[in-house]
Amino acid sequence: MEQVITLIQTVGFPIACAVAMFLMLNSEQKAHKEESQQLTSTITDLKISFSDAINSQKSDMVSAINNNTLVIQKLIDKMESK
């Protein structure tokens, strides 16, 4: 607290306020940078998870379509043989 009083007495109140605002802004920017990095990391992880889930579903759908095609072909073959 004495440092603040000494600063105000030495350089004046407006300059002391400007220094305090600079320090506060600097700490806010550091906190914002960390938050942004965490959000970017989380978004990247979500993109990878979503992409993996879509690819897994795509594989299952291709397999189901292929199985349906085989069944339809068998039905056509049975109908043609009668």
PDB file of N, CA and C in Angstrom:
ATOM      1  N   MET A   1       0.823  -1.188   0.000  1.00  0.00           N
ATOM      2  CA  MET A   1       0.000   0.000   0.000  1.00  0.00           C
ATOM      3  C   MET A   1       0.870   1.255   0.000  1.00  0.00           C
ATOM      4  N   GLU A   2       1.997   1.175   0.724  1.00  0.00           N
ATOM      5  CA  GLU A   2       2.896   2.330   0.773  1.00  0.00           C
ATOM      6  C   GLU A   2       3.475   2.627  -0.605  1.00  0.00           C
ATOM      7  N   GLN A   3       3.669   1.572  -1.399  1.00  0.00           N
ATOM      8  CA  GLN A   3       4.206   1.772  -2.746  1.00  0.00           C
ATOM      9  C   GLN A   3       3.233   2.584  -3.593  1.00  0.00           C
ATOM     10  N   VAL A   4       1.946   2.323  -3.430  1.00  0.00           N
ATOM     11  CA  VAL A   4       0.926   3.049  -4.186  1.00  0.00           C
ATOM     12  C   VAL A   4       0.925   4.515  -3.774  1.00  0.00           C
ATOM     13  N   ILE A   5       0.967   4.754  -2.480  1.00  0.00           N
ATOM     14  CA  ILE A   5       0.971   6.138  -1.982  1.00  0.00           C
ATOM     15  C   ILE A   5       2.226   6.867  -2.456  1.00  0.00           C
ATOM     16  N   THR A   6       3.358   6.186  -2.386  1.00  0.00           N
ATOM     17  CA  THR A   6       4.610   6.795  -2.845  1.00  0.00           C
ATOM     18  C   THR A   6       4.540   7.092  -4.337  1.00  0.00           C
ATOM     19  N   LEU A   7       3.970   6.164  -5.115  1.00  0.00           N
ATOM     20  CA  LEU A   7       3.839   6.367  -6.561  1.00  0.00           C
ATOM     21  C   LEU A   7       2.960   7.576  -6.855  1.00  0.00           C
ATOM     22  N   ILE A   8       1.841   7.686  -6.151  1.00  0.00           N
ATOM     23  CA  ILE A   8       0.928   8.819  -6.370  1.00  0.00           C
ATOM     24  C   ILE A   8       1.611  10.134  -5.999  1.00  0.00           C
ATOM     25  N   GLN A   9       2.326  10.140  -4.897  1.00  0.00           N
ATOM     26  CA  GLN A   9       3.006  11.367  -4.470  1.00  0.00           C
ATOM     27  C   GLN A   9       4.141  11.739  -5.422  1.00  0.00           C
ATOM     28  N   THR A  10       4.799  10.732  -5.987  1.00  0.00           N
ATOM     29  CA  THR A  10       5.955  10.993  -6.843  1.00  0.00           C
ATOM     30  C   THR A  10       5.546  11.455  -8.234  1.00  0.00           C
ATOM     31  N   VAL A  11       4.647  10.710  -8.898  1.00  0.00           N
ATOM     32  CA  VAL A  11       4.321  11.008 -10.298  1.00  0.00           C
ATOM     33  C   VAL A  11       2.949  11.622 -10.485  1.00  0.00           C
ATOM     34  N   GLY A  12       2.135  11.575  -9.503  1.00  0.00           N
ATOM     35  CA  GLY A  12       0.811  12.160  -9.624  1.00  0.00           C
ATOM     36  C   GLY A  12      -0.256  11.104  -9.836  1.00  0.00           C
ATOM     37  N   PHE A  13      -1.468  11.492  -9.489  1.00  0.00           N
ATOM     38  CA  PHE A  13      -2.603  10.561  -9.543  1.00  0.00           C
ATOM     39  C   PHE A  13      -2.919  10.064 -10.950  1.00  0.00           C
ATOM     40  N   PRO A  14      -2.991  10.922 -11.971  1.00  0.00           N
ATOM     41  CA  PRO A  14      -3.335  10.427 -13.314  1.00  0.00           C
ATOM     42  C   PRO A  14      -2.339   9.398 -13.853  1.00  0.00           C
ATOM     43  N   ILE A  15      -1.058   9.642 -13.617  1.00  0.00           N
ATOM     44  CA  ILE A  15      -0.052   8.692 -14.103  1.00  0.00           C
ATOM     45  C   ILE A  15      -0.133   7.393 -13.314  1.00  0.00           C
ATOM     46  N   ALA A  16      -0.367   7.475 -12.017  1.00  0.00           N
ATOM     47  CA  ALA A  16      -0.516   6.269 -11.198  1.00  0.00           C
ATOM     48  C   ALA A  16      -1.722   5.457 -11.673  1.00  0.00           C
ATOM     49  N   CYS A  17      -2.817   6.139 -12.013  1.00  0.00           N
ATOM     50  CA  CYS A  17      -4.001   5.442 -12.540  1.00  0.00           C
ATOM     51  C   CYS A  17      -3.692   4.797 -13.885  1.00  0.00           C
ATOM     52  N   ALA A  18      -2.947   5.492 -14.739  1.00  0.00           N
ATOM     53  CA  ALA A  18      -2.587   4.930 -16.043  1.00  0.00           C
ATOM     54  C   ALA A  18      -1.740   3.675 -15.872  1.00  0.00           C
ATOM     55  N   VAL A  19      -0.803   3.699 -14.937  1.00  0.00           N
ATOM     56  CA  VAL A  19       0.030   2.519 -14.669  1.00  0.00           C
ATOM     57  C   VAL A  19      -0.835   1.376 -14.146  1.00  0.00           C
ATOM     58  N   ALA A  20      -1.742   1.680 -13.229  1.00  0.00           N
ATOM     59  CA  ALA A  20      -2.628   0.646 -12.680  1.00  0.00           C
ATOM     60  C   ALA A  20      -3.505   0.048 -13.776  1.00  0.00           C
ATOM     61  N   MET A  21      -4.032   0.898 -14.656  1.00  0.00           N
ATOM     62  CA  MET A  21      -4.871   0.405 -15.753  1.00  0.00           C
ATOM     63  C   MET A  21      -4.058  -0.452 -16.716  1.00  0.00           C
ATOM     64  N   PHE A  22      -2.812  -0.056 -16.969  1.00  0.00           N
ATOM     65  CA  PHE A  22      -1.944  -0.848 -17.840  1.00  0.00           C
ATOM     66  C   PHE A  22      -1.713  -2.233 -17.251  1.00  0.00           C
ATOM     67  N   LEU A  23      -1.406  -2.289 -15.955  1.00  0.00           N
ATOM     68  CA  LEU A  23      -1.165  -3.579 -15.308  1.00  0.00           C
ATOM     69  C   LEU A  23      -2.420  -4.452 -15.333  1.00  0.00           C
ATOM     70  N   MET A  24      -3.564  -3.834 -15.081  1.00  0.00           N
ATOM     71  CA  MET A  24      -4.818  -4.581 -15.096  1.00  0.00           C
ATOM     72  C   MET A  24      -5.125  -5.103 -16.502  1.00  0.00           C
ATOM     73  N   LEU A  25      -4.933  -4.261 -17.506  1.00  0.00           N
ATOM     74  CA  LEU A  25      -5.178  -4.664 -18.889  1.00  0.00           C
ATOM     75  C   LEU A  25      -4.236  -5.784 -19.309  1.00  0.00           C
ATOM     76  N   ASN A  26      -2.995  -5.681 -18.880  1.00  0.00           N
ATOM     77  CA  ASN A  26      -2.013  -6.707 -19.214  1.00  0.00           C
ATOM     78  C   ASN A  26      -2.416  -8.059 -18.625  1.00  0.00           C
ATOM     79  N   SER A  27      -2.866  -8.069 -17.375  1.00  0.00           N
ATOM     80  CA  SER A  27      -3.287  -9.333 -16.757  1.00  0.00           C
ATOM     81  C   SER A  27      -4.554  -9.874 -17.423  1.00  0.00           C
ATOM     82  N   GLU A  28      -5.460  -8.992 -17.816  1.00  0.00           N
ATOM     83  CA  GLU A  28      -6.678  -9.415 -18.524  1.00  0.00           C
ATOM     84  C   GLU A  28      -6.328 -10.067 -19.859  1.00  0.00           C
ATOM     85  N   GLN A  29      -5.365  -9.473 -20.573  1.00  0.00           N
ATOM     86  CA  GLN A  29      -4.966 -10.026 -21.869  1.00  0.00           C
ATOM     87  C   GLN A  29      -4.339 -11.406 -21.713  1.00  0.00           C
ATOM     88  N   LYS A  30      -3.536 -11.590 -20.677  1.00  0.00           N
ATOM     89  CA  LYS A  30      -2.933 -12.905 -20.433  1.00  0.00           C
ATOM     90  C   LYS A  30      -4.015 -13.940 -20.139  1.00  0.00           C
ATOM     91  N   ALA A  31      -4.979 -13.563 -19.311  1.00  0.00           N
ATOM     92  CA  ALA A  31      -6.072 -14.484 -18.980  1.00  0.00           C
ATOM     93  C   ALA A  31      -6.885 -14.811 -20.227  1.00  0.00           C
ATOM     94  N   HIS A  32      -7.147 -13.807 -21.057  1.00  0.00           N
ATOM     95  CA  HIS A  32      -7.914 -14.031 -22.284  1.00  0.00           C
ATOM     96  C   HIS A  32      -7.154 -14.945 -23.245  1.00  0.00           C
ATOM     97  N   LYS A  33      -5.853 -14.774 -23.322  1.00  0.00           N
ATOM     98  CA  LYS A  33      -5.035 -15.615 -24.197  1.00  0.00           C
ATOM     99  C   LYS A  33      -5.112 -17.075 -23.757  1.00  0.00           C
ATOM    100  N   GLU A  34      -5.028 -17.316 -22.447  1.00  0.00           N
ATOM    101  CA  GLU A  34      -5.126 -18.681 -21.924  1.00  0.00           C
ATOM    102  C   GLU A  34      -6.504 -19.277 -22.218  1.00  0.00           C
ATOM    103  N   GLU A  35      -7.557 -18.489 -22.021  1.00  0.00           N
ATOM    104  CA  GLU A  35      -8.910 -18.966 -22.311  1.00  0.00           C
ATOM    105  C   GLU A  35      -9.060 -19.305 -23.785  1.00  0.00           C
ATOM    106  N   SER A  36      -8.527 -18.461 -24.642  1.00  0.00           N
ATOM    107  CA  SER A  36      -8.620 -18.695 -26.088  1.00  0.00           C
ATOM    108  C   SER A  36      -7.888 -19.971 -26.479  1.00  0.00           C
ATOM    109  N   GLN A  37      -6.737 -20.200 -25.886  1.00  0.00           N
ATOM    110  CA  GLN A  37      -5.988 -21.418 -26.187  1.00  0.00           C
ATOM    111  C   GLN A  37      -6.751 -22.655 -25.724  1.00  0.00           C
ATOM    112  N   GLN A  38      -7.369 -22.575 -24.546  1.00  0.00           N
ATOM    113  CA  GLN A  38      -8.154 -23.703 -24.050  1.00  0.00           C
ATOM    114  C   GLN A  38      -9.356 -23.962 -24.950  1.00  0.00           C
ATOM    115  N   LEU A  39     -10.034 -22.902 -25.371  1.00  0.00           N
ATOM    116  CA  LEU A  39     -11.190 -23.062 -26.254  1.00  0.00           C
ATOM    117  C   LEU A  39     -10.775 -23.645 -27.599  1.00  0.00           C
ATOM    118  N   THR A  40      -9.660 -23.175 -28.138  1.00  0.00           N
ATOM    119  CA  THR A  40      -9.167 -23.698 -29.409  1.00  0.00           C
ATOM    120  C   THR A  40      -8.850 -25.180 -29.284  1.00  0.00           C
ATOM    121  N   SER A  41      -8.220 -25.556 -28.192  1.00  0.00           N
ATOM    122  CA  SER A  41      -7.891 -26.964 -27.957  1.00  0.00           C
ATOM    123  C   SER A  41      -9.162 -27.807 -27.837  1.00  0.00           C
ATOM    124  N   THR A  42     -10.142 -27.303 -27.106  1.00  0.00           N
ATOM    125  CA  THR A  42     -11.406 -28.025 -26.936  1.00  0.00           C
ATOM    126  C   THR A  42     -12.137 -28.171 -28.263  1.00  0.00           C
ATOM    127  N   ILE A  43     -12.164 -27.113 -29.061  1.00  0.00           N
ATOM    128  CA  ILE A  43     -12.828 -27.169 -30.366  1.00  0.00           C
ATOM    129  C   ILE A  43     -12.134 -28.174 -31.271  1.00  0.00           C
ATOM    130  N   THR A  44     -10.809 -28.196 -31.252  1.00  0.00           N
ATOM    131  CA  THR A  44     -10.062 -29.155 -32.062  1.00  0.00           C
ATOM    132  C   THR A  44     -10.392 -30.583 -31.641  1.00  0.00           C
ATOM    133  N   ASP A  45     -10.441 -30.829 -30.329  1.00  0.00           N
ATOM    134  CA  ASP A  45     -10.793 -32.162 -29.832  1.00  0.00           C
ATOM    135  C   ASP A  45     -12.206 -32.553 -30.259  1.00  0.00           C
ATOM    136  N   LEU A  46     -13.145 -31.603 -30.189  1.00  0.00           N
ATOM    137  CA  LEU A  46     -14.521 -31.886 -30.603  1.00  0.00           C
ATOM    138  C   LEU A  46     -14.608 -32.187 -32.096  1.00  0.00           C
ATOM    139  N   LYS A  47     -13.840 -31.453 -32.905  1.00  0.00           N
ATOM    140  CA  LYS A  47     -13.829 -31.712 -34.346  1.00  0.00           C
ATOM    141  C   LYS A  47     -13.348 -33.126 -34.631  1.00  0.00           C
ATOM    142  N   ILE A  48     -12.293 -33.540 -33.946  1.00  0.00           N
ATOM    143  CA  ILE A  48     -11.751 -34.884 -34.151  1.00  0.00           C
ATOM    144  C   ILE A  48     -12.769 -35.932 -33.721  1.00  0.00           C
ATOM    145  N   SER A  49     -13.396 -35.740 -32.565  1.00  0.00           N
ATOM    146  CA  SER A  49     -14.399 -36.694 -32.077  1.00  0.00           C
ATOM    147  C   SER A  49     -15.580 -36.783 -33.035  1.00  0.00           C
ATOM    148  N   PHE A  50     -16.047 -35.627 -33.495  1.00  0.00           N
ATOM    149  CA  PHE A  50     -17.180 -35.588 -34.418  1.00  0.00           C
ATOM    150  C   PHE A  50     -16.824 -36.276 -35.731  1.00  0.00           C
ATOM    151  N   SER A  51     -15.641 -36.008 -36.231  1.00  0.00           N
ATOM    152  CA  SER A  51     -15.190 -36.619 -37.481  1.00  0.00           C
ATOM    153  C   SER A  51     -15.100 -38.134 -37.341  1.00  0.00           C
ATOM    154  N   ASP A  52     -14.567 -38.601 -36.218  1.00  0.00           N
ATOM    155  CA  ASP A  52     -14.476 -40.043 -35.981  1.00  0.00           C
ATOM    156  C   ASP A  52     -15.862 -40.680 -35.910  1.00  0.00           C
ATOM    157  N   ALA A  53     -16.794 -40.004 -35.242  1.00  0.00           N
ATOM    158  CA  ALA A  53     -18.155 -40.535 -35.133  1.00  0.00           C
ATOM    159  C   ALA A  53     -18.823 -40.607 -36.501  1.00  0.00           C
ATOM    160  N   ILE A  54     -18.651 -39.569 -37.312  1.00  0.00           N
ATOM    161  CA  ILE A  54     -19.238 -39.557 -38.658  1.00  0.00           C
ATOM    162  C   ILE A  54     -18.640 -40.670 -39.505  1.00  0.00           C
ATOM    163  N   ASN A  55     -17.316 -40.829 -39.443  1.00  0.00           N
ATOM    164  CA  ASN A  55     -16.667 -41.879 -40.229  1.00  0.00           C
ATOM    165  C   ASN A  55     -17.134 -43.261 -39.794  1.00  0.00           C
ATOM    166  N   SER A  56     -17.335 -43.439 -38.497  1.00  0.00           N
ATOM    167  CA  SER A  56     -17.829 -44.716 -37.989  1.00  0.00           C
ATOM    168  C   SER A  56     -19.241 -44.986 -38.512  1.00  0.00           C
ATOM    169  N   GLN A  57     -20.099 -43.975 -38.479  1.00  0.00           N
ATOM    170  CA  GLN A  57     -21.459 -44.144 -38.979  1.00  0.00           C
ATOM    171  C   GLN A  57     -21.466 -44.372 -40.478  1.00  0.00           C
ATOM    172  N   LYS A  58     -20.566 -43.702 -41.193  1.00  0.00           N
ATOM    173  CA  LYS A  58     -20.470 -43.894 -42.642  1.00  0.00           C
ATOM    174  C   LYS A  58     -20.146 -45.340 -42.950  1.00  0.00           C
ATOM    175  N   SER A  59     -19.206 -45.885 -42.213  1.00  0.00           N
ATOM    176  CA  SER A  59     -18.803 -47.274 -42.413  1.00  0.00           C
ATOM    177  C   SER A  59     -19.975 -48.219 -42.158  1.00  0.00           C
ATOM    178  N   ASP A  60     -20.724 -47.962 -41.091  1.00  0.00           N
ATOM    179  CA  ASP A  60     -21.887 -48.797 -40.776  1.00  0.00           C
ATOM    180  C   ASP A  60     -22.953 -48.685 -41.866  1.00  0.00           C
ATOM    181  N   MET A  61     -23.167 -47.483 -42.387  1.00  0.00           N
ATOM    182  CA  MET A  61     -24.177 -47.291 -43.431  1.00  0.00           C
ATOM    183  C   MET A  61     -23.764 -47.980 -44.728  1.00  0.00           C
ATOM    184  N   VAL A  62     -22.490 -47.901 -45.078  1.00  0.00           N
ATOM    185  CA  VAL A  62     -22.009 -48.573 -46.288  1.00  0.00           C
ATOM    186  C   VAL A  62     -22.200 -50.077 -46.150  1.00  0.00           C
ATOM    187  N   SER A  63     -21.899 -50.597 -44.976  1.00  0.00           N
ATOM    188  CA  SER A  63     -22.081 -52.027 -44.726  1.00  0.00           C
ATOM    189  C   SER A  63     -23.560 -52.411 -44.845  1.00  0.00           C
ATOM    190  N   ALA A  64     -24.451 -51.609 -44.287  1.00  0.00           N
ATOM    191  CA  ALA A  64     -25.886 -51.897 -44.361  1.00  0.00           C
ATOM    192  C   ALA A  64     -26.377 -51.837 -45.805  1.00  0.00           C
ATOM    193  N   ILE A  65     -25.918 -50.853 -46.565  1.00  0.00           N
ATOM    194  CA  ILE A  65     -26.329 -50.744 -47.972  1.00  0.00           C
ATOM    195  C   ILE A  65     -25.836 -51.946 -48.767  1.00  0.00           C
ATOM    196  N   ASN A  66     -24.603 -52.351 -48.514  1.00  0.00           N
ATOM    197  CA  ASN A  66     -24.078 -53.528 -49.216  1.00  0.00           C
ATOM    198  C   ASN A  66     -24.872 -54.782 -48.866  1.00  0.00           C
ATOM    199  N   ASN A  67     -25.217 -54.943 -47.590  1.00  0.00           N
ATOM    200  CA  ASN A  67     -26.024 -56.098 -47.181  1.00  0.00           C
ATOM    201  C   ASN A  67     -27.407 -56.050 -47.832  1.00  0.00           C
ATOM    202  N   ASN A  68     -28.019 -54.864 -47.874  1.00  0.00           N
ATOM    203  CA  ASN A  68     -29.327 -54.728 -48.522  1.00  0.00           C
ATOM    204  C   ASN A  68     -29.241 -55.046 -50.011  1.00  0.00           C
ATOM    205  N   THR A  69     -28.173 -54.626 -50.647  1.00  0.00           N
ATOM    206  CA  THR A  69     -27.983 -54.917 -52.068  1.00  0.00           C
ATOM    207  C   THR A  69     -27.901 -56.422 -52.298  1.00  0.00           C
ATOM    208  N   LEU A  70     -27.173 -57.117 -51.436  1.00  0.00           N
ATOM    209  CA  LEU A  70     -27.065 -58.576 -51.566  1.00  0.00           C
ATOM    210  C   LEU A  70     -28.426 -59.251 -51.394  1.00  0.00           C
ATOM    211  N   VAL A  71     -29.191 -58.802 -50.408  1.00  0.00           N
ATOM    212  CA  VAL A  71     -30.511 -59.390 -50.169  1.00  0.00           C
ATOM    213  C   VAL A  71     -31.428 -59.127 -51.358  1.00  0.00           C
ATOM    214  N   ILE A  72     -31.412 -57.917 -51.885  1.00  0.00           N
ATOM    215  CA  ILE A  72     -32.250 -57.591 -53.048  1.00  0.00           C
ATOM    216  C   ILE A  72     -31.845 -58.446 -54.240  1.00  0.00           C
ATOM    217  N   GLN A  73     -30.548 -58.624 -54.434  1.00  0.00           N
ATOM    218  CA  GLN A  73     -30.080 -59.452 -55.552  1.00  0.00           C
ATOM    219  C   GLN A  73     -30.549 -60.897 -55.379  1.00  0.00           C
ATOM    220  N   LYS A  74     -30.503 -61.421 -54.168  1.00  0.00           N
ATOM    221  CA  LYS A  74     -30.992 -62.785 -53.917  1.00  0.00           C
ATOM    222  C   LYS A  74     -32.488 -62.884 -54.212  1.00  0.00           C
ATOM    223  N   LEU A  75     -33.259 -61.858 -53.800  1.00  0.00           N
ATOM    224  CA  LEU A  75     -34.692 -61.859 -54.092  1.00  0.00           C
ATOM    225  C   LEU A  75     -34.946 -61.835 -55.598  1.00  0.00           C
ATOM    226  N   ILE A  76     -34.197 -61.029 -56.317  1.00  0.00           N
ATOM    227  CA  ILE A  76     -34.345 -60.962 -57.778  1.00  0.00           C
ATOM    228  C   ILE A  76     -34.015 -62.311 -58.398  1.00  0.00           C
ATOM    229  N   ASP A  77     -32.942 -62.934 -57.917  1.00  0.00           N
ATOM    230  CA  ASP A  77     -32.556 -64.247 -58.450  1.00  0.00           C
ATOM    231  C   ASP A  77     -33.655 -65.284 -58.197  1.00  0.00           C
ATOM    232  N   LYS A  78     -34.271 -65.266 -57.007  1.00  0.00           N
ATOM    233  CA  LYS A  78     -35.343 -66.211 -56.694  1.00  0.00           C
ATOM    234  C   LYS A  78     -36.561 -65.957 -57.574  1.00  0.00           C
ATOM    235  N   MET A  79     -36.878 -64.660 -57.786  1.00  0.00           N
ATOM    236  CA  MET A  79     -38.043 -64.334 -58.613  1.00  0.00           C
ATOM    237  C   MET A  79     -37.808 -64.744 -60.067  1.00  0.00           C
ATOM    238  N   GLU A  80     -36.604 -64.617 -60.546  1.00  0.00           N
ATOM    239  CA  GLU A  80     -36.297 -64.989 -61.929  1.00  0.00           C
ATOM    240  C   GLU A  80     -36.319 -66.499 -62.119  1.00  0.00           C
ATOM    241  N   SER A  81     -35.983 -67.244 -61.079  1.00  0.00           N
ATOM    242  CA  SER A  81     -35.937 -68.698 -61.209  1.00  0.00           C
ATOM    243  C   SER A  81     -37.329 -69.328 -61.208  1.00  0.00           C
ATOM    244  N   LYS A  82     -38.346 -68.628 -60.747  1.00  0.00           N
ATOM    245  CA  LYS A  82     -39.705 -69.180 -60.699  1.00  0.00           C
ATOM    246  C   LYS A  82     -40.394 -69.034 -61.988  1.00  0.00           C
TER     247      LYS A  82
END
